[in-house]
Amino acid sequence: CTCFSRFSHISHQTSTRNQSAKMQASIVTPAQMVSARVQTVKGNKATACVTRTISSAKAQCFKGTACVPVARKAGVAASRAASRRQVLVSANADLLACHGGDAFLSAEQKAELEKICDMIAQPGKGITACDEGPATIGSRFEAVGIENTEEARRSYRQMLFETPGAADYLSAAILDPETLYQKSSTDGRLFPEVLMSLGIAPGVKPHLKIYALPGQSGSTVMQGLDSLAVRCKEYKEAGCVFAKWRSPIVIDMAAGQPSDLTIETNMQDLARYALICQAEGLVPIVEPDVSLTGSHTLEEALAINVKIQSALFKYMNDHGVFMEGTILKSNIVNPGKGCPKSYTVEEIAAANIATHRRCFPTAMKSANYLSGGQSLSDAAARLSAINKAKTKQDPWNLSFSWSAALQMPLFQLAKGKGGEIPLEEMGKLYIEELKIASAAALGKHDWAEGEGDHVAK
């Protein structure tokens, strides 16, 4: 009995040691989890960045204790401490992996993005925005008696690009996808090639349809992120060097808009768009577009624009966007059209400078304001006043990215012409407009009394 008892005891100890050895052999440390997840997505650096971050968060939650069996011996305790240090080092490295595009951009790719940003941010030059879809520009044509055909759209936009002297005032042009594949009648080249030869960077509008967010009083978000990478690749092959995504926002104080949900949804979409663009070799222009619609005051507009842009730049950094390789296109901070309080152009300029100082990263080279329903005279007066208000504290290039402010006066020249497009006459007026815009971008445009002011409604 004694021998059998001893044999049973020895067998039990042996079995316990074998089970313990098997448990230790099957243990997967947090560091191994991170490594495995990274290997799984090795072919996609941008996805790996996200996966490593998620895995690192899980690894930190373990704190090295859940995966290491309790042991009283000093050697096992030392091993556990070493494992914990390894996990922390790995987690810290992964937390930094998404910063500044490091996870998916090489030094050469970053340099190319910065080169295009430098091209766009040339002092005294701005962007001609001619990215209206066929239906939008068609309605403008039809209002002045021009038939909306593809050839009419092509010839009109050729005038915007090739009018002699236009390249002296333009650094970039935003195109509708249709225009990418149209050719100049001058030499048969595609428009992106023509633009680059003139020193004008060609870009494209990649977003699709607008969608009303349920329960948000009509506030909207743009669609098109799911297929964006594929389309960006196509646009890059077609000759584009940048893209522009617009997120329209309306201030409605009575309805509590824009809500936190509205802001977060739109700004996170802009950040994801920027990340995808850079991964495909395009400079992203981010456009948080706060409408002039409403009766909000300038003070309310300032507070809301600061909130919107603060969220935008936070999410861009959170997503690992290379900030030096991006451009901002934003609205001029204005009171609503129906605001019952008057403001001078200088007060409006001060609000815009304040917005930039509170939000705008100095890593970004340029902000190109949209016109957003302002007349050329008001938009130019406000842009010039903003630039005059700049100090050494404000290093950015502040310029224009205008569509309606430049083009609506051109369409008026077509009235009474029997459906003909007076391209030569339009070209002459266009150059005069660009001279005004260029001077405003340098703070050298002198506006007439009352221009740029907001008059109480």
GROMACS .gro file of C-alpha atoms in nm:
model
  457
    1CYS     CA    1   0.000   0.000   0.000
    2THR     CA    2   0.284   0.230   0.087
    3CYS     CA    3   0.458   0.165  -0.245
    4PHE     CA    4   0.138   0.216  -0.441
    5SER     CA    5   0.072   0.544  -0.256
    6ARG     CA    6   0.422   0.669  -0.337
    7PHE     CA    7   0.383   0.565  -0.703
    8SER     CA    8   0.050   0.750  -0.727
    9HIS     CA    9   0.201   1.062  -0.574
   10ILE     CA   10   0.497   1.056  -0.818
   11SER     CA   11   0.261   1.001  -1.114
   12HIS     CA   12   0.045   1.292  -1.005
   13GLN     CA   13   0.347   1.524  -0.978
   14THR     CA   14   0.472   1.414  -1.322
   15SER     CA   15   0.129   1.472  -1.475
   16THR     CA   16   0.105   1.817  -1.317
   17ARG     CA   17   0.448   1.916  -1.447
   18ASN     CA   18   0.357   1.795  -1.797
   19GLN     CA   19   0.031   1.994  -1.795
   20SER     CA   20   0.217   2.304  -1.675
   21ALA     CA   21   0.474   2.266  -1.952
   22LYS     CA   22   0.197   2.233  -2.211
   23MET     CA   23   0.023   2.544  -2.077
   24GLN     CA   24   0.343   2.748  -2.096
   25ALA     CA   25   0.413   2.622  -2.447
   26SER     CA   26   0.067   2.726  -2.563
   27ILE     CA   27   0.079   3.073  -2.408
   28VAL     CA   28   0.080   3.361  -2.661
   29THR     CA   29   0.228   3.679  -2.523
   30PRO     CA   30   0.084   4.021  -2.609
   31ALA     CA   31   0.400   4.103  -2.804
   32GLN     CA   32   0.346   3.787  -3.015
   33MET     CA   33  -0.016   3.891  -3.071
   34VAL     CA   34   0.100   4.228  -3.208
   35SER     CA   35   0.361   4.064  -3.431
   36ALA     CA   36   0.110   3.813  -3.567
   37ARG     CA   37  -0.147   4.081  -3.644
   38VAL     CA   38   0.113   4.293  -3.823
   39GLN     CA   39   0.226   3.992  -4.032
   40THR     CA   40  -0.135   3.926  -4.129
   41VAL     CA   41  -0.162   4.268  -4.291
   42LYS     CA   42   0.198   4.294  -4.405
   43GLY     CA   43   0.091   4.376  -4.759
   44ASN     CA   44  -0.105   4.683  -4.656
   45LYS     CA   45   0.092   4.934  -4.451
   46ALA     CA   46  -0.201   5.167  -4.383
   47THR     CA   47  -0.412   4.877  -4.249
   48ALA     CA   48  -0.117   4.748  -4.052
   49CYS     CA   49  -0.093   5.086  -3.883
   50VAL     CA   50  -0.449   5.057  -3.761
   51THR     CA   51  -0.415   4.689  -3.667
   52ARG     CA   52  -0.098   4.748  -3.467
   53THR     CA   53  -0.266   5.031  -3.277
   54ILE     CA   54  -0.565   4.811  -3.186
   55SER     CA   55  -0.339   4.523  -3.086
   56SER     CA   56  -0.124   4.754  -2.877
   57ALA     CA   57  -0.430   4.874  -2.688
   58LYS     CA   58  -0.520   4.512  -2.613
   59ALA     CA   59  -0.165   4.439  -2.510
   60GLN     CA   60  -0.168   4.728  -2.264
   61CYS     CA   61  -0.492   4.596  -2.112
   62PHE     CA   62  -0.316   4.264  -2.037
   63LYS     CA   63  -0.035   4.450  -1.857
   64GLY     CA   64   0.171   4.134  -1.890
   65THR     CA   65  -0.027   3.950  -1.622
   66ALA     CA   66  -0.308   3.764  -1.798
   67CYS     CA   67  -0.072   3.564  -2.018
   68VAL     CA   68   0.191   3.465  -1.756
   69PRO     CA   69   0.107   3.196  -1.499
   70VAL     CA   70   0.159   3.278  -1.134
   71ALA     CA   71   0.497   3.157  -1.015
   72ARG     CA   72   0.673   3.201  -0.687
   73LYS     CA   73   1.020   3.132  -0.805
   74ALA     CA   74   1.245   3.431  -0.862
   75GLY     CA   75   1.344   3.316  -1.212
   76VAL     CA   76   0.982   3.309  -1.333
   77ALA     CA   77   0.914   3.651  -1.175
   78ALA     CA   78   1.212   3.798  -1.357
   79SER     CA   79   1.088   3.646  -1.683
   80ARG     CA   80   0.746   3.799  -1.626
   81ALA     CA   81   0.901   4.144  -1.565
   82ALA     CA   82   1.107   4.115  -1.884
   83SER     CA   83   0.795   4.015  -2.078
   84ARG     CA   84   0.610   4.313  -1.939
   85ARG     CA   85   0.887   4.550  -2.046
   86GLN     CA   86   0.885   4.394  -2.393
   87VAL     CA   87   0.510   4.450  -2.426
   88LEU     CA   88   0.538   4.814  -2.317
   89VAL     CA   89   0.820   4.885  -2.561
   90SER     CA   90   0.626   4.719  -2.843
   91ALA     CA   91   0.305   4.903  -2.750
   92ASN     CA   92   0.480   5.240  -2.738
   93ALA     CA   93   0.640   5.179  -3.077
   94ASP     CA   94   0.303   5.088  -3.228
   95LEU     CA   95   0.132   5.393  -3.079
   96LEU     CA   96   0.377   5.612  -3.271
   97ALA     CA   97   0.356   5.413  -3.594
   98CYS     CA   98   0.063   5.611  -3.737
   99HIS     CA   99   0.211   5.953  -3.671
  100GLY     CA  100   0.269   6.186  -3.965
  101GLY     CA  101   0.222   5.928  -4.239
  102ASP     CA  102   0.525   5.727  -4.121
  103ALA     CA  103   0.335   5.398  -4.145
  104PHE     CA  104   0.252   5.424  -4.515
  105LEU     CA  105   0.465   5.696  -4.678
  106SER     CA  106   0.833   5.682  -4.768
  107ALA     CA  107   1.056   5.988  -4.745
  108GLU     CA  108   1.036   6.021  -5.124
  109GLN     CA  109   0.654   6.008  -5.120
  110LYS     CA  110   0.639   6.273  -4.851
  111ALA     CA  111   0.875   6.494  -5.048
  112GLU     CA  112   0.653   6.464  -5.357
  113LEU     CA  113   0.341   6.562  -5.159
  114GLU     CA  114   0.523   6.864  -5.015
  115LYS     CA  115   0.642   6.961  -5.364
  116ILE     CA  116   0.281   6.978  -5.488
  117CYS     CA  117   0.177   7.176  -5.179
  118ASP     CA  118   0.456   7.426  -5.250
  119MET     CA  119   0.329   7.453  -5.606
  120ILE     CA  120  -0.026   7.528  -5.488
  121ALA     CA  121   0.085   7.768  -5.213
  122GLN     CA  122   0.267   8.017  -5.436
  123PRO     CA  123   0.212   8.372  -5.306
  124GLY     CA  124  -0.021   8.577  -5.523
  125LYS     CA  125  -0.158   8.271  -5.702
  126GLY     CA  126  -0.476   8.078  -5.633
  127ILE     CA  127  -0.705   7.801  -5.750
  128THR     CA  128  -0.969   7.816  -6.020
  129ALA     CA  129  -1.247   7.584  -5.907
  130CYS     CA  130  -1.427   7.445  -6.210
  131ASP     CA  131  -1.540   7.112  -6.069
  132GLU     CA  132  -1.914   7.162  -6.115
  133GLY     CA  133  -2.083   6.850  -6.247
  134PRO     CA  134  -2.262   6.855  -6.585
  135ALA     CA  135  -2.599   6.928  -6.423
  136THR     CA  136  -2.471   7.220  -6.211
  137ILE     CA  137  -2.282   7.398  -6.486
  138GLY     CA  138  -2.565   7.307  -6.721
  139SER     CA  139  -2.814   7.504  -6.516
  140ARG     CA  140  -2.581   7.807  -6.534
  141PHE     CA  141  -2.550   7.768  -6.909
  142GLU     CA  142  -2.923   7.734  -6.962
  143ALA     CA  143  -2.994   8.042  -6.752
  144VAL     CA  144  -2.813   8.253  -7.014
  145GLY     CA  145  -2.929   8.064  -7.322
  146ILE     CA  146  -2.635   7.825  -7.375
  147GLU     CA  147  -2.715   7.464  -7.459
  148ASN     CA  148  -2.564   7.223  -7.208
  149THR     CA  149  -2.351   6.994  -7.425
  150GLU     CA  150  -2.021   6.823  -7.352
  151GLU     CA  151  -1.851   7.034  -7.619
  152ALA     CA  152  -1.986   7.354  -7.461
  153ARG     CA  153  -1.848   7.248  -7.125
  154ARG     CA  154  -1.514   7.149  -7.278
  155SER     CA  155  -1.461   7.470  -7.476
  156TYR     CA  156  -1.567   7.692  -7.185
  157ARG     CA  157  -1.322   7.524  -6.948
  158GLN     CA  158  -1.044   7.540  -7.202
  159MET     CA  159  -1.089   7.917  -7.189
  160LEU     CA  160  -1.048   7.908  -6.809
  161PHE     CA  161  -0.719   7.719  -6.846
  162GLU     CA  162  -0.560   7.858  -7.161
  163THR     CA  163  -0.654   8.226  -7.175
  164PRO     CA  164  -0.317   8.405  -7.217
  165GLY     CA  165  -0.198   8.536  -6.881
  166ALA     CA  166  -0.421   8.311  -6.665
  167ALA     CA  167  -0.124   8.101  -6.551
  168ASP     CA  168   0.033   8.416  -6.402
  169TYR     CA  169  -0.238   8.414  -6.136
  170LEU     CA  170  -0.324   8.043  -6.101
  171SER     CA  171  -0.139   7.771  -5.914
  172ALA     CA  172  -0.402   7.498  -5.944
  173ALA     CA  173  -0.733   7.399  -6.103
  174ILE     CA  174  -0.998   7.170  -5.956
  175LEU     CA  175  -1.166   6.962  -6.226
  176ASP     CA  176  -1.480   6.755  -6.255
  177PRO     CA  177  -1.392   6.393  -6.348
  178GLU     CA  178  -1.543   6.455  -6.693
  179THR     CA  179  -1.283   6.724  -6.766
  180LEU     CA  180  -0.990   6.491  -6.689
  181TYR     CA  181  -1.052   6.299  -7.008
  182GLN     CA  182  -1.127   6.592  -7.237
  183LYS     CA  183  -0.868   6.734  -7.475
  184SER     CA  184  -0.757   7.082  -7.570
  185SER     CA  185  -0.845   7.186  -7.924
  186THR     CA  186  -0.514   7.373  -7.934
  187ASP     CA  187  -0.286   7.070  -7.951
  188GLY     CA  188  -0.498   6.763  -7.871
  189ARG     CA  189  -0.347   6.702  -7.528
  190LEU     CA  190  -0.557   6.604  -7.227
  191PHE     CA  191  -0.632   6.892  -6.993
  192PRO     CA  192  -0.425   6.762  -6.697
  193GLU     CA  193  -0.116   6.756  -6.921
  194VAL     CA  194  -0.195   7.102  -7.056
  195LEU     CA  195  -0.234   7.243  -6.705
  196MET     CA  196   0.094   7.095  -6.576
  197SER     CA  197   0.278   7.238  -6.877
  198LEU     CA  198   0.142   7.581  -6.779
  199GLY     CA  199   0.259   7.542  -6.418
  200ILE     CA  200  -0.099   7.487  -6.294
  201ALA     CA  201  -0.149   7.179  -6.076
  202PRO     CA  202  -0.446   6.968  -6.194
  203GLY     CA  203  -0.675   6.817  -5.931
  204VAL     CA  204  -1.015   6.652  -5.909
  205LYS     CA  205  -1.333   6.641  -5.703
  206PRO     CA  206  -1.373   6.276  -5.592
  207HIS     CA  207  -1.674   6.285  -5.360
  208LEU     CA  208  -2.009   6.155  -5.479
  209LYS     CA  209  -2.362   6.225  -5.356
  210ILE     CA  210  -2.470   6.423  -5.051
  211TYR     CA  211  -2.668   6.239  -4.780
  212ALA     CA  212  -2.891   6.385  -4.508
  213LEU     CA  213  -2.803   6.247  -4.164
  214PRO     CA  214  -3.118   6.106  -3.999
  215GLY     CA  215  -3.234   6.304  -3.698
  216GLN     CA  216  -2.997   6.596  -3.761
  217SER     CA  217  -3.240   6.863  -3.887
  218GLY     CA  218  -3.121   6.835  -4.248
  219SER     CA  219  -2.747   6.835  -4.178
  220THR     CA  220  -2.557   6.631  -4.433
  221VAL     CA  221  -2.249   6.421  -4.505
  222MET     CA  222  -2.079   6.340  -4.835
  223GLN     CA  223  -2.065   5.984  -4.969
  224GLY     CA  224  -1.792   5.811  -5.168
  225LEU     CA  225  -1.527   5.689  -4.924
  226ASP     CA  226  -1.587   5.320  -4.992
  227SER     CA  227  -1.465   5.340  -5.352
  228LEU     CA  228  -1.226   5.633  -5.306
  229ALA     CA  229  -0.895   5.444  -5.322
  230VAL     CA  230  -0.980   5.290  -5.659
  231ARG     CA  231  -1.093   5.623  -5.804
  232CYS     CA  232  -0.787   5.806  -5.666
  233LYS     CA  233  -0.564   5.553  -5.840
  234GLU     CA  234  -0.747   5.619  -6.168
  235TYR     CA  235  -0.726   5.998  -6.122
  236LYS     CA  236  -0.354   5.974  -6.048
  237GLU     CA  237  -0.301   5.775  -6.368
  238ALA     CA  238  -0.503   6.041  -6.556
  239GLY     CA  239  -0.254   6.310  -6.445
  240CYS     CA  240  -0.404   6.454  -6.125
  241VAL     CA  241  -0.172   6.555  -5.842
  242PHE     CA  242  -0.433   6.648  -5.581
  243ALA     CA  243  -0.798   6.598  -5.487
  244LYS     CA  244  -1.055   6.809  -5.304
  245TRP     CA  245  -1.336   6.682  -5.077
  246ARG     CA  246  -1.609   6.918  -4.961
  247SER     CA  247  -1.804   6.872  -4.638
  248PRO     CA  248  -2.091   7.126  -4.636
  249ILE     CA  249  -2.216   7.246  -4.296
  250VAL     CA  250  -2.502   7.482  -4.211
  251ILE     CA  251  -2.524   7.686  -3.890
  252ASP     CA  252  -2.876   7.677  -3.747
  253MET     CA  253  -2.867   7.805  -3.391
  254ALA     CA  254  -3.236   7.729  -3.328
  255ALA     CA  255  -3.196   7.366  -3.436
  256GLY     CA  256  -2.868   7.320  -3.249
  257GLN     CA  257  -2.673   7.260  -3.569
  258PRO     CA  258  -2.407   7.170  -3.637
  259SER     CA  259  -2.436   6.912  -3.360
  260ASP     CA  260  -2.138   6.718  -3.226
  261LEU     CA  261  -2.251   6.423  -3.440
  262THR     CA  262  -2.265   6.637  -3.753
  263ILE     CA  263  -1.918   6.779  -3.690
  264GLU     CA  264  -1.758   6.447  -3.595
  265THR     CA  265  -1.907   6.258  -3.889
  266ASN     CA  266  -1.797   6.514  -4.147
  267MET     CA  267  -1.452   6.582  -4.002
  268GLN     CA  268  -1.370   6.213  -3.957
  269ASP     CA  269  -1.471   6.157  -4.319
  270LEU     CA  270  -1.237   6.436  -4.427
  271ALA     CA  271  -0.956   6.275  -4.227
  272ARG     CA  272  -1.016   5.933  -4.383
  273TYR     CA  273  -1.035   6.089  -4.728
  274ALA     CA  274  -0.702   6.266  -4.667
  275LEU     CA  275  -0.538   5.942  -4.553
  276ILE     CA  276  -0.657   5.751  -4.860
  277CYS     CA  277  -0.550   6.029  -5.098
  278GLN     CA  278  -0.197   6.039  -4.959
  279ALA     CA  279  -0.171   5.659  -4.974
  280GLU     CA  280  -0.253   5.685  -5.346
  281GLY     CA  281  -0.007   5.969  -5.409
  282LEU     CA  282  -0.248   6.264  -5.420
  283VAL     CA  283  -0.233   6.580  -5.206
  284PRO     CA  284  -0.566   6.609  -5.022
  285ILE     CA  285  -0.736   6.947  -5.008
  286VAL     CA  286  -0.978   6.935  -4.713
  287GLU     CA  287  -1.282   7.159  -4.738
  288PRO     CA  288  -1.502   7.219  -4.434
  289ASP     CA  289  -1.758   7.447  -4.600
  290VAL     CA  290  -1.971   7.645  -4.353
  291SER     CA  291  -2.256   7.805  -4.548
  292LEU     CA  292  -2.349   8.174  -4.539
  293THR     CA  293  -2.709   8.063  -4.487
  294GLY     CA  294  -2.857   8.166  -4.151
  295SER     CA  295  -2.886   8.457  -3.912
  296HIS     CA  296  -2.594   8.375  -3.681
  297THR     CA  297  -2.363   8.651  -3.563
  298LEU     CA  298  -1.994   8.681  -3.642
  299GLU     CA  299  -1.912   8.584  -3.282
  300GLU     CA  300  -2.120   8.267  -3.315
  301ALA     CA  301  -1.963   8.189  -3.651
  302LEU     CA  302  -1.615   8.228  -3.501
  303ALA     CA  303  -1.690   7.989  -3.215
  304ILE     CA  304  -1.844   7.725  -3.443
  305ASN     CA  305  -1.570   7.747  -3.706
  306VAL     CA  306  -1.307   7.702  -3.435
  307LYS     CA  307  -1.493   7.395  -3.309
  308ILE     CA  308  -1.518   7.248  -3.660
  309GLN     CA  309  -1.158   7.309  -3.759
  310SER     CA  310  -1.022   7.194  -3.423
  311ALA     CA  311  -1.203   6.862  -3.475
  312LEU     CA  312  -1.078   6.837  -3.834
  313PHE     CA  313  -0.711   6.879  -3.751
  314LYS     CA  314  -0.735   6.649  -3.447
  315TYR     CA  315  -0.888   6.370  -3.654
  316MET     CA  316  -0.634   6.421  -3.932
  317ASN     CA  317  -0.352   6.376  -3.680
  318ASP     CA  318  -0.531   6.081  -3.517
  319HIS     CA  319  -0.554   5.911  -3.855
  320GLY     CA  320  -0.184   5.960  -3.922
  321VAL     CA  321  -0.226   6.209  -4.206
  322PHE     CA  322   0.098   6.375  -4.316
  323MET     CA  323  -0.004   6.733  -4.236
  324GLU     CA  324   0.277   6.894  -4.435
  325GLY     CA  325   0.131   6.726  -4.743
  326THR     CA  326  -0.219   6.876  -4.718
  327ILE     CA  327  -0.398   7.201  -4.809
  328LEU     CA  328  -0.699   7.365  -4.641
  329LYS     CA  329  -0.990   7.506  -4.838
  330SER     CA  330  -1.232   7.670  -4.600
  331ASN     CA  331  -1.505   7.930  -4.597
  332ILE     CA  332  -1.431   8.286  -4.494
  333VAL     CA  333  -1.571   8.316  -4.142
  334ASN     CA  334  -1.875   8.541  -4.188
  335PRO     CA  335  -2.197   8.625  -4.010
  336GLY     CA  336  -2.504   8.462  -4.164
  337LYS     CA  337  -2.667   8.640  -4.455
  338GLY     CA  338  -2.966   8.716  -4.236
  339CYS     CA  339  -2.766   8.841  -3.936
  340PRO     CA  340  -2.933   9.150  -3.781
  341LYS     CA  341  -2.600   9.298  -3.672
  342SER     CA  342  -2.359   9.492  -3.896
  343TYR     CA  343  -1.985   9.421  -3.917
  344THR     CA  344  -1.701   9.595  -4.097
  345VAL     CA  345  -1.466   9.410  -4.330
  346GLU     CA  346  -1.188   9.461  -4.076
  347GLU     CA  347  -1.395   9.290  -3.804
  348ILE     CA  348  -1.458   8.997  -4.037
  349ALA     CA  349  -1.086   8.979  -4.115
  350ALA     CA  350  -1.001   8.973  -3.743
  351ALA     CA  351  -1.238   8.678  -3.689
  352ASN     CA  352  -1.065   8.481  -3.964
  353ILE     CA  353  -0.718   8.551  -3.827
  354ALA     CA  354  -0.838   8.443  -3.482
  355THR     CA  355  -0.973   8.117  -3.624
  356HIS     CA  356  -0.639   8.032  -3.784
  357ARG     CA  357  -0.438   8.121  -3.475
  358ARG     CA  358  -0.654   7.894  -3.259
  359CYS     CA  359  -0.666   7.596  -3.496
  360PHE     CA  360  -0.460   7.599  -3.814
  361PRO     CA  361  -0.138   7.392  -3.791
  362THR     CA  362   0.171   7.575  -3.907
  363ALA     CA  363   0.276   7.246  -4.070
  364MET     CA  364   0.021   7.323  -4.343
  365LYS     CA  365   0.136   7.577  -4.600
  366SER     CA  366  -0.182   7.730  -4.739
  367ALA     CA  367  -0.549   7.803  -4.682
  368ASN     CA  368  -0.738   7.879  -5.003
  369TYR     CA  369  -1.075   8.034  -4.925
  370LEU     CA  370  -1.387   7.936  -5.115
  371SER     CA  371  -1.621   8.213  -5.227
  372GLY     CA  372  -1.934   8.038  -5.101
  373GLY     CA  373  -2.191   8.271  -5.254
  374GLN     CA  374  -1.998   8.594  -5.198
  375SER     CA  375  -1.965   8.837  -5.486
  376LEU     CA  376  -1.619   8.895  -5.631
  377SER     CA  377  -1.605   9.242  -5.473
  378ASP     CA  378  -1.694   9.116  -5.123
  379ALA     CA  379  -1.475   8.805  -5.143
  380ALA     CA  380  -1.175   9.007  -5.267
  381ALA     CA  381  -1.222   9.279  -5.004
  382ARG     CA  382  -1.238   9.024  -4.723
  383LEU     CA  383  -0.942   8.821  -4.850
  384SER     CA  384  -0.730   9.134  -4.886
  385ALA     CA  385  -0.830   9.255  -4.537
  386ILE     CA  386  -0.738   8.917  -4.390
  387ASN     CA  387  -0.394   8.931  -4.551
  388LYS     CA  388  -0.342   9.291  -4.438
  389ALA     CA  389  -0.420   9.179  -4.081
  390LYS     CA  390  -0.151   8.908  -4.085
  391THR     CA  391   0.161   8.948  -3.872
  392LYS     CA  392   0.476   8.742  -3.818
  393GLN     CA  393   0.255   8.524  -3.603
  394ASP     CA  394   0.068   8.409  -3.915
  395PRO     CA  395   0.301   8.212  -4.148
  396TRP     CA  396   0.042   8.072  -4.389
  397ASN     CA  397  -0.026   8.157  -4.750
  398LEU     CA  398  -0.389   8.277  -4.754
  399SER     CA  399  -0.533   8.279  -5.102
  400PHE     CA  400  -0.842   8.194  -5.309
  401SER     CA  401  -1.013   7.888  -5.453
  402TRP     CA  402  -1.308   8.049  -5.626
  403SER     CA  403  -1.574   7.927  -5.863
  404ALA     CA  404  -1.892   8.135  -5.864
  405ALA     CA  405  -1.715   8.461  -5.767
  406LEU     CA  406  -1.509   8.437  -6.087
  407GLN     CA  407  -1.748   8.259  -6.320
  408MET     CA  408  -2.092   8.410  -6.259
  409PRO     CA  409  -1.992   8.747  -6.414
  410LEU     CA  410  -1.859   8.556  -6.716
  411PHE     CA  411  -2.192   8.386  -6.778
  412GLN     CA  412  -2.367   8.723  -6.790
  413LEU     CA  413  -2.166   8.805  -7.102
  414ALA     CA  414  -2.349   8.526  -7.287
  415LYS     CA  415  -2.692   8.683  -7.246
  416GLY     CA  416  -2.846   8.786  -7.576
  417LYS     CA  417  -2.577   8.607  -7.780
  418GLY     CA  418  -2.816   8.352  -7.932
  419GLY     CA  419  -2.666   8.058  -7.746
  420GLU     CA  420  -2.308   8.133  -7.848
  421ILE     CA  421  -2.032   8.130  -7.585
  422PRO     CA  422  -1.837   8.458  -7.617
  423LEU     CA  423  -1.506   8.294  -7.522
  424GLU     CA  424  -1.279   8.583  -7.619
  425GLU     CA  425  -1.489   8.837  -7.429
  426MET     CA  426  -1.507   8.602  -7.130
  427GLY     CA  427  -1.131   8.554  -7.135
  428LYS     CA  428  -1.062   8.926  -7.113
  429LEU     CA  429  -1.294   8.970  -6.813
  430TYR     CA  430  -1.153   8.656  -6.652
  431ILE     CA  431  -0.800   8.799  -6.654
  432GLU     CA  432  -0.921   9.121  -6.492
  433GLU     CA  433  -1.092   8.916  -6.220
  434LEU     CA  434  -0.779   8.708  -6.160
  435LYS     CA  435  -0.573   9.025  -6.120
  436ILE     CA  436  -0.809   9.136  -5.841
  437ALA     CA  437  -0.797   8.794  -5.676
  438SER     CA  438  -0.417   8.784  -5.694
  439ALA     CA  439  -0.384   9.128  -5.538
  440ALA     CA  440  -0.621   9.023  -5.259
  441ALA     CA  441  -0.410   8.712  -5.194
  442LEU     CA  442  -0.113   8.944  -5.135
  443GLY     CA  443  -0.309   9.193  -4.924
  444LYS     CA  444  -0.266   9.457  -5.194
  445HIS     CA  445  -0.622   9.491  -5.320
  446ASP     CA  446  -0.780   9.824  -5.224
  447TRP     CA  447  -1.154   9.784  -5.195
  448ALA     CA  448  -1.420  10.050  -5.228
  449GLU     CA  449  -1.600  10.180  -4.921
  450GLY     CA  450  -1.858   9.932  -4.800
  451GLU     CA  451  -1.720   9.635  -4.995
  452GLY     CA  452  -1.670   9.336  -4.769
  453ASP     CA  453  -1.885   9.479  -4.490
  454HIS     CA  454  -2.186   9.289  -4.361
  455VAL     CA  455  -2.494   9.509  -4.352
  456ALA     CA  456  -2.758   9.423  -4.091
  457LYS     CA  457  -3.066   9.248  -4.228
   0.00000   0.00000   0.00000
